[in-house]
């Protein structure tokens, strides 16, 4: 939109505001249904309609209760979870996923889609990690930005959530987070800042929890000073459902819409009580005007008043094809000794598929991220679809989350495993544990899977282990003995098919872990200091040392490093070249590296750039991700990755001066295939200190 158009829209908004009564304005700023606000019919202002969530558009609910409606017209495309998307390290797929989600939301008549989730994965136990992208702020931001743009191209608003510090489910409604300013700025806020400034998310959801003693949804510091002040945000802040606790506090901070889970809509804090407070002179009507103004601006942005508004579409063949592309690239090959994978379907006559997750459907679970999927291809179905009639596929559950006959299930599984040419075990977790409202008790692989896996590995040396989960699990009991281990996620409606393609070699895996897989829970930073989960309060005493920043700096060996993921081919890194340009207010570093596919299969490599501040006056992590690029290379082909950095890649947050600071001195660039597997290094020097806000 150009300036003149903007001015004319702002004028229209002011005109409308003048015509509205106090009651009408208040109608805009609170829920008048579980997923909608109230419109003003006489002025042609419609209600705003919302829906969850990151993996697709949620099924329909009645306006005033949570009893599921048994409609047959609200089945949708089920997209790979946000963690799966982040594991692709592919910005184009993030954009395409956003486009699918936005089109489906519009197709279902929604104005706001409550996605993406970008909270930092602070502990592997957080029940909602599967809805989030990463432990790394740069990766989370880099994927969120194109995703949001994709959503919003469809005349639908994204709602990036949950702002901020909602990193655990235990006591999520009330827990108070204490975090130092440096960790807040370097770890917990950057992805939100990118979502707002670069992604231009039209809305943002304020979190349930407290921060420094104040509910995030009432926090003047988070919402007024940082979001709207420092970041210049002119969009709408929507509370999480039931995150508002006080009329006066919510009215007088930069929160714009109060939503809740109960149906006493008139009694919401920003409903009748607010009208009464204004009438009693306790709240200035101007604060309501500002909220209403932002909501009307949002309505213009999504073309709500326009005849030519995009009408969307759901369940298109194109959407399904896009989810398949994401699902393929999300799968991570963790281990592949002796090139056990891919399996050669011409050499297999009998295949044993074992494990409840081989046939379990996951879409309709996990809490608000549940999806009523048009279909979901399980791994077993995917394998059978790919293998056809010449391979005999035998299935045994092997373990079950519900059944107690462990011994019998185990015996059945071993029986078919022993006689098969190859075994594929698909286990892991389900949304019983990867879920909203609960954190996992530990890292253990549940339902007796460790014992079963060990026995399968003994029974058949061609056994491939697949973990399907939203979070890492402890693989210590059997990892040494397993030759091939694959990680997949809640990977959307085509997830099982994509998995079969990877296992059988039709697709060369290219996913990389967006989180560290620890060996033991105690090795994870929040746990090593006993600070997860807090109950009344939680102190993030690990500061900036979250995820691999802790593992690499403190020399703690994880099970699998952040950024790890193998391929069926090999890549060679050569010839790193740097150019540096230092100006008064910024620095530009361009890094080029030649990458060659040296194996005999086509494949893709995620080239990762980490930075190390060699001469710093404060403690800094030995590695911080500041760039990445995914390259698709045919067998034998070479290409050059070019990554460009600016001052933000070099700065730390100075808590005393309250600003970002790039210190003069040496820096090292580390280019790797994972955060541990560094292939190229180069040093450069920054000549002058640079501070900025
Ligand atoms: C969740 C949000 C969700 C909202 C609406 C809340 O419980 O925390 O992520 O968007 O419900 O369903």
mmCIF file of N, CA, C and O and ligand atoms in Angstrom, residues 35 52 58 114 128 161-162 172 205 208 240-241 368 436, ligand 1:
data_model
loop_
_atom_site.group_PDB
_atom_site.id
_atom_site.type_symbol
_atom_site.label_atom_id
_atom_site.label_comp_id
_atom_site.label_asym_id
_atom_site.label_seq_id
_atom_site.Cartn_x
_atom_site.Cartn_y
_atom_site.Cartn_z
ATOM 1 N N UNK A 35 -14.579 -17.977 19.206
ATOM 2 C CA UNK A 35 -13.575 -17.636 18.196
ATOM 3 C C UNK A 35 -13.997 -16.432 17.357
ATOM 4 O O UNK A 35 -13.693 -16.371 16.178
ATOM 5 N N UNK A 52 -7.838 -21.764 15.323
ATOM 6 C CA UNK A 52 -6.529 -22.417 15.414
ATOM 7 C C UNK A 52 -6.312 -23.135 14.103
ATOM 8 O O UNK A 52 -7.288 -23.440 13.393
ATOM 9 N N UNK A 58 -8.677 -25.450 12.309
ATOM 10 C CA UNK A 58 -9.348 -26.358 13.252
ATOM 11 C C UNK A 58 -10.813 -26.546 12.882
ATOM 12 O O UNK A 58 -11.414 -25.697 12.223
ATOM 13 N N UNK A 114 -4.652 -18.610 14.055
ATOM 14 C CA UNK A 114 -3.839 -18.491 15.276
ATOM 15 C C UNK A 114 -2.551 -19.297 15.137
ATOM 16 O O UNK A 114 -2.372 -20.360 15.718
ATOM 17 N N UNK A 128 4.186 -28.528 24.435
ATOM 18 C CA UNK A 128 3.812 -27.881 23.165
ATOM 19 C C UNK A 128 4.996 -27.669 22.239
ATOM 20 O O UNK A 128 4.840 -26.982 21.222
ATOM 21 N N UNK A 161 2.324 -16.549 18.029
ATOM 22 C CA UNK A 161 2.057 -16.783 19.450
ATOM 23 C C UNK A 161 3.186 -17.570 20.096
ATOM 24 O O UNK A 161 3.956 -18.214 19.382
ATOM 25 N N UNK A 162 3.368 -17.556 21.414
ATOM 26 C CA UNK A 162 2.617 -16.828 22.441
ATOM 27 C C UNK A 162 3.601 -15.845 23.047
ATOM 28 O O UNK A 162 4.598 -16.281 23.616
ATOM 29 N N UNK A 172 0.926 -23.151 33.281
ATOM 30 C CA UNK A 172 1.121 -22.143 32.234
ATOM 31 C C UNK A 172 0.259 -20.899 32.427
ATOM 32 O O UNK A 172 0.595 -19.820 31.969
ATOM 33 N N UNK A 205 -0.361 -12.914 19.603
ATOM 34 C CA UNK A 205 -1.113 -13.379 20.778
ATOM 35 C C UNK A 205 -0.274 -13.229 22.036
ATOM 36 O O UNK A 205 0.853 -13.735 22.091
ATOM 37 N N UNK A 208 -0.154 -16.578 28.297
ATOM 38 C CA UNK A 208 -0.847 -16.757 29.576
ATOM 39 C C UNK A 208 0.010 -16.348 30.780
ATOM 40 O O UNK A 208 -0.471 -15.767 31.736
ATOM 41 N N UNK A 240 -4.233 -14.584 24.760
ATOM 42 C CA UNK A 240 -4.540 -16.012 24.730
ATOM 43 C C UNK A 240 -5.887 -16.187 25.452
ATOM 44 O O UNK A 240 -6.349 -15.295 26.177
ATOM 45 N N UNK A 241 -6.468 -17.349 25.225
ATOM 46 C CA UNK A 241 -7.854 -17.555 25.669
ATOM 47 C C UNK A 241 -7.947 -17.670 27.205
ATOM 48 O O UNK A 241 -7.709 -18.718 27.773
ATOM 49 N N UNK A 368 -5.179 -27.477 21.225
ATOM 50 C CA UNK A 368 -5.771 -26.546 20.252
ATOM 51 C C UNK A 368 -5.191 -26.722 18.853
ATOM 52 O O UNK A 368 -5.765 -26.248 17.883
ATOM 53 N N UNK A 436 -0.694 -29.902 24.534
ATOM 54 C CA UNK A 436 -0.973 -28.663 25.260
ATOM 55 C C UNK A 436 -1.427 -28.986 26.677
ATOM 56 O O UNK A 436 -2.103 -29.981 26.909
HETATM 57 C C1 LIG B 1 -3.921 -21.830 23.400
HETATM 58 C C2 LIG B 1 -3.750 -21.019 22.130
HETATM 59 C C3 LIG B 1 -4.956 -21.212 21.253
HETATM 60 C C4 LIG B 1 -6.194 -20.810 22.022
HETATM 61 C C5 LIG B 1 -7.471 -20.932 21.237
HETATM 62 C C6 LIG B 1 -5.245 -21.567 24.075
HETATM 63 O O1 LIG B 1 -5.451 -22.478 25.099
HETATM 64 O O2 LIG B 1 -2.855 -21.554 24.289
HETATM 65 O O3 LIG B 1 -2.573 -21.397 21.455
HETATM 66 O O4 LIG B 1 -4.806 -20.471 20.071
HETATM 67 O O5 LIG B 1 -6.298 -21.641 23.168
HETATM 68 O O6 LIG B 1 -7.832 -22.250 21.062
#
